[in-house]
Amino acid sequence: MEIKALQVGALGTNCYLLCDEATKVCAVVDPGADANRVAAAVAQTGCTPCAIFLTHGHDDHTGGVADLQALWPEVPTYLNHRDIYPDDPRAQQLFPLLSGDIRDYDEGDSLSVGSLTVSVMATPGHSEGSVTLRCGDALFCGDTLFAGSCGRTDFQGGDMEKMMASLKRLSALEGDLQVLPGHMDFSSLDRERRVNPYLLHAMRGTI
Ligand SMILES: [Zn+2]
């Protein structure tokens, strides 16, 4: 397993390439913008893209999807259905509707990236459909868990109580996993369990 990160778009969204060197297959997590840069980075790995995984439906994470679909028409995109608002134009400003091969994924699902297995945890709070993806010791947290912080809960579908429950679940995972958030710095779960005030509150159940 090899993971490459690149920052894309005006809000500096972390886009990740999850590569299986054994089979030369990769997945793209959160191509928020700059599809051409993302595609060039994928080409550099020598891997064939097999999936686009979205941690949630916000436009700064999904902005590159349409252009990548045009480049890779056979590659499916995964997004939890709770972040799709087909009948709510106001919500669509933040959760733009995607077209093409969009597939649902949810708690307990497992997906293959070559010989790697990606498992899905539903971690609502930042949005209803936020998920955290785990592959080996890597956690792709989207805007749920940040280094030293957590995602906002004041957007549509946001909920602080659910965020705390999601953070509590993440805090209970065994081992010092890599924390790969949707924005800003990378971290580790042990470090976050020590210093992240939101995670500490969630672990103590004081919010
Ligand atoms: Zn977001």
Tab-separated table of C-alpha atoms and ligand atoms in Angstrom:
chain	number	residue	atom	x	y	z
A	1	MET	CA	0.000	0.000	0.000
A	2	GLU	CA	1.279	3.434	-0.881
A	3	ILE	CA	-0.541	6.687	-0.217
A	4	LYS	CA	0.183	9.953	-1.973
A	5	ALA	CA	-1.382	13.232	-0.930
A	6	LEU	CA	-1.930	16.408	-2.886
A	7	GLN	CA	-3.678	19.615	-1.917
A	8	VAL	CA	-6.295	20.791	-4.361
A	9	GLY	CA	-8.574	23.794	-4.724
A	10	ALA	CA	-8.918	27.118	-2.938
A	11	LEU	CA	-9.682	25.517	0.426
A	12	GLY	CA	-6.643	23.231	0.315
A	13	THR	CA	-8.556	19.972	0.332
A	14	ASN	CA	-6.354	16.928	0.843
A	15	CYS	CA	-6.824	14.551	-2.059
A	16	TYR	CA	-5.264	11.118	-1.577
A	17	LEU	CA	-4.189	8.432	-3.990
A	18	LEU	CA	-4.421	4.992	-2.440
A	19	CYS	CA	-2.210	2.706	-4.490
A	20	ASP	CA	-1.837	-1.038	-4.468
A	21	GLU	CA	1.644	-1.555	-5.871
A	22	ALA	CA	1.082	-5.324	-6.151
A	23	THR	CA	-1.660	-5.019	-8.766
A	24	LYS	CA	-0.905	-1.463	-9.958
A	25	VAL	CA	-4.398	-0.277	-9.164
A	26	CYS	CA	-5.348	2.856	-7.237
A	27	ALA	CA	-8.308	4.762	-5.839
A	28	VAL	CA	-8.673	8.519	-5.533
A	29	VAL	CA	-10.091	9.891	-2.284
A	30	ASP	CA	-11.757	13.335	-2.439
A	31	PRO	CA	-10.692	14.920	-5.735
A	32	GLY	CA	-11.925	18.354	-4.693
A	33	ALA	CA	-10.638	20.253	-7.719
A	34	ASP	CA	-7.741	20.299	-10.191
A	35	ALA	CA	-8.765	17.088	-11.943
A	36	ASN	CA	-5.899	17.396	-14.424
A	37	ARG	CA	-3.357	17.558	-11.604
A	38	VAL	CA	-4.988	14.575	-9.919
A	39	ALA	CA	-4.964	12.605	-13.175
A	40	ALA	CA	-1.300	13.498	-13.749
A	41	ALA	CA	-0.437	12.347	-10.221
A	42	VAL	CA	-2.270	9.069	-10.851
A	43	ALA	CA	-0.415	8.599	-14.138
A	44	GLN	CA	2.865	9.152	-12.306
A	45	THR	CA	2.106	6.250	-9.973
A	46	GLY	CA	1.776	3.923	-12.949
A	47	CYS	CA	-1.480	2.638	-11.424
A	48	THR	CA	-4.847	2.260	-13.109
A	49	PRO	CA	-7.660	4.086	-11.269
A	50	CYS	CA	-10.458	1.776	-10.135
A	51	ALA	CA	-12.645	4.038	-7.971
A	52	ILE	CA	-13.231	7.529	-6.643
A	53	PHE	CA	-14.146	7.558	-2.954
A	54	LEU	CA	-15.828	10.634	-1.454
A	55	THR	CA	-15.707	11.115	2.312
A	56	HIS	CA	-18.744	13.398	2.010
A	57	GLY	CA	-20.655	15.444	-0.517
A	58	HIS	CA	-19.309	18.968	0.006
A	59	ASP	CA	-18.208	20.720	-3.156
A	60	ASP	CA	-14.625	21.286	-1.997
A	61	HIS	CA	-14.226	17.478	-1.914
A	62	THR	CA	-16.243	16.565	-5.002
A	63	GLY	CA	-15.310	19.398	-7.394
A	64	GLY	CA	-12.956	17.315	-9.529
A	65	VAL	CA	-15.285	14.359	-9.985
A	66	ALA	CA	-16.996	15.392	-13.233
A	67	ASP	CA	-13.707	16.082	-15.031
A	68	LEU	CA	-12.201	12.802	-13.800
A	69	GLN	CA	-15.320	10.931	-14.942
A	70	ALA	CA	-14.766	12.437	-18.389
A	71	LEU	CA	-11.158	11.188	-18.355
A	72	TRP	CA	-12.024	7.805	-16.799
A	73	PRO	CA	-15.588	6.951	-17.920
A	74	GLU	CA	-15.362	3.402	-16.570
A	75	VAL	CA	-14.406	4.399	-13.010
A	76	PRO	CA	-17.262	4.464	-10.445
A	77	THR	CA	-17.617	7.130	-7.755
A	78	TYR	CA	-18.779	6.244	-4.229
A	79	LEU	CA	-20.723	8.638	-2.004
A	80	ASN	CA	-23.066	7.950	0.889
A	81	HIS	CA	-26.659	8.629	-0.130
A	82	ARG	CA	-27.341	10.873	2.893
A	83	ASP	CA	-25.199	13.583	1.293
A	84	ILE	CA	-27.305	13.610	-1.869
A	85	TYR	CA	-30.197	16.110	-1.854
A	86	PRO	CA	-31.966	15.582	-5.174
A	87	ASP	CA	-34.989	17.729	-4.296
A	88	ASP	CA	-33.349	20.536	-2.336
A	89	PRO	CA	-31.772	23.242	-4.535
A	90	ARG	CA	-30.522	25.127	-1.477
A	91	ALA	CA	-28.649	22.091	-0.177
A	92	GLN	CA	-27.233	21.516	-3.635
A	93	GLN	CA	-25.205	24.737	-3.349
A	94	LEU	CA	-23.047	22.915	-0.791
A	95	PHE	CA	-23.770	19.355	-1.941
A	96	PRO	CA	-23.721	19.644	-5.741
A	97	LEU	CA	-25.462	16.820	-7.518
A	98	LEU	CA	-23.109	14.494	-9.348
A	99	SER	CA	-24.000	12.558	-12.453
A	100	GLY	CA	-22.606	9.429	-14.025
A	101	ASP	CA	-21.778	6.228	-12.183
A	102	ILE	CA	-22.394	7.285	-8.561
A	103	ARG	CA	-22.693	4.371	-6.131
A	104	ASP	CA	-23.806	4.366	-2.518
A	105	TYR	CA	-21.625	3.066	0.278
A	106	ASP	CA	-22.293	2.911	3.993
A	107	GLU	CA	-21.311	1.489	7.365
A	108	GLY	CA	-19.837	-1.978	7.115
A	109	ASP	CA	-19.205	-1.984	3.383
A	110	SER	CA	-15.888	-3.268	2.076
A	111	LEU	CA	-14.415	-2.302	-1.270
A	112	SER	CA	-11.391	-3.629	-3.090
A	113	VAL	CA	-8.564	-1.570	-4.500
A	114	GLY	CA	-6.559	-4.261	-6.202
A	115	SER	CA	-5.517	-6.537	-3.346
A	116	LEU	CA	-6.279	-3.882	-0.702
A	117	THR	CA	-9.516	-3.750	1.257
A	118	VAL	CA	-11.141	-0.453	2.163
A	119	SER	CA	-13.771	-0.580	4.893
A	120	VAL	CA	-16.423	2.063	5.429
A	121	MET	CA	-17.447	3.579	8.758
A	122	ALA	CA	-20.418	5.941	8.838
A	123	THR	CA	-19.175	8.958	10.823
A	124	PRO	CA	-21.906	11.608	10.607
A	125	GLY	CA	-21.622	14.994	12.304
A	126	HIS	CA	-19.939	17.249	9.744
A	127	SER	CA	-22.623	16.084	7.336
A	128	GLU	CA	-25.238	13.323	7.450
A	129	GLY	CA	-23.380	11.219	4.914
A	130	SER	CA	-19.812	11.651	6.147
A	131	VAL	CA	-17.801	8.448	6.160
A	132	THR	CA	-14.342	7.482	7.367
A	133	LEU	CA	-12.500	5.002	5.188
A	134	ARG	CA	-9.996	2.584	6.617
A	135	CYS	CA	-7.341	0.708	4.683
A	136	GLY	CA	-4.753	-1.107	6.774
A	137	ASP	CA	-3.446	1.410	9.288
A	138	ALA	CA	-4.682	4.431	7.316
A	139	LEU	CA	-7.819	6.373	8.190
A	140	PHE	CA	-9.204	8.740	5.578
A	141	CYS	CA	-11.257	10.930	7.894
A	142	GLY	CA	-12.621	13.579	5.551
A	143	ASP	CA	-13.869	16.513	7.616
A	144	THR	CA	-14.725	14.398	10.674
A	145	LEU	CA	-11.378	14.279	12.489
A	146	PHE	CA	-8.681	16.896	11.896
A	147	ALA	CA	-5.263	17.196	13.510
A	148	GLY	CA	-6.121	18.965	16.757
A	149	SER	CA	-9.701	19.669	15.750
A	150	CYS	CA	-12.806	18.368	14.031
A	151	GLY	CA	-15.024	19.445	11.181
A	152	ARG	CA	-17.676	22.135	11.451
A	153	THR	CA	-21.163	21.045	12.387
A	154	ASP	CA	-23.049	24.216	11.448
A	155	PHE	CA	-23.690	23.350	7.798
A	156	GLN	CA	-26.858	21.623	6.609
A	157	GLY	CA	-26.897	18.059	7.954
A	158	GLY	CA	-24.317	18.898	10.602
A	159	ASP	CA	-24.891	17.736	14.169
A	160	MET	CA	-22.499	18.170	17.117
A	161	GLU	CA	-23.935	15.226	19.046
A	162	LYS	CA	-23.406	12.928	16.086
A	163	MET	CA	-19.907	14.372	15.616
A	164	MET	CA	-19.056	13.506	19.210
A	165	ALA	CA	-20.394	9.963	18.768
A	166	SER	CA	-18.352	9.592	15.572
A	167	LEU	CA	-15.200	10.919	17.253
A	168	LYS	CA	-15.775	8.528	20.130
A	169	ARG	CA	-15.927	5.612	17.715
A	170	LEU	CA	-12.719	6.712	16.013
A	171	SER	CA	-11.000	7.194	19.368
A	172	ALA	CA	-11.854	3.590	20.283
A	173	LEU	CA	-10.108	2.070	17.261
A	174	GLU	CA	-7.150	-0.029	18.241
A	175	GLY	CA	-3.617	0.893	17.330
A	176	ASP	CA	-1.799	4.028	16.318
A	177	LEU	CA	-3.500	4.528	12.970
A	178	GLN	CA	-2.534	7.205	10.459
A	179	VAL	CA	-5.000	10.103	10.543
A	180	LEU	CA	-5.383	11.468	7.003
A	181	PRO	CA	-7.872	14.328	7.182
A	182	GLY	CA	-9.671	16.255	4.478
A	183	HIS	CA	-7.825	19.469	5.268
A	184	MET	CA	-4.591	20.578	6.927
A	185	ASP	CA	-1.983	18.396	8.591
A	186	PHE	CA	-1.740	14.630	8.875
A	187	SER	CA	-1.568	13.090	12.298
A	188	SER	CA	-1.796	9.803	14.162
A	189	LEU	CA	-4.589	8.450	16.289
A	190	ASP	CA	-2.401	8.175	19.395
A	191	ARG	CA	-1.393	11.813	19.060
A	192	GLU	CA	-5.018	12.880	18.605
A	193	ARG	CA	-6.079	10.810	21.616
A	194	ARG	CA	-3.532	12.814	23.631
A	195	VAL	CA	-3.976	16.362	22.336
A	196	ASN	CA	-7.193	16.795	20.361
A	197	PRO	CA	-9.663	18.582	22.678
A	198	TYR	CA	-12.696	17.403	20.690
A	199	LEU	CA	-11.558	13.797	20.732
A	200	LEU	CA	-10.786	14.061	24.453
A	201	HIS	CA	-14.265	15.457	25.133
A	202	ALA	CA	-15.805	12.688	23.044
A	203	MET	CA	-13.789	10.022	24.872
A	204	ARG	CA	-14.893	11.404	28.245
A	205	GLY	CA	-18.451	11.933	27.070
A	206	THR	CA	-18.437	15.487	28.402
A	207	ILE	CA	-20.137	17.104	25.421
B	1	ZN	ZN	-16.866	19.380	4.311
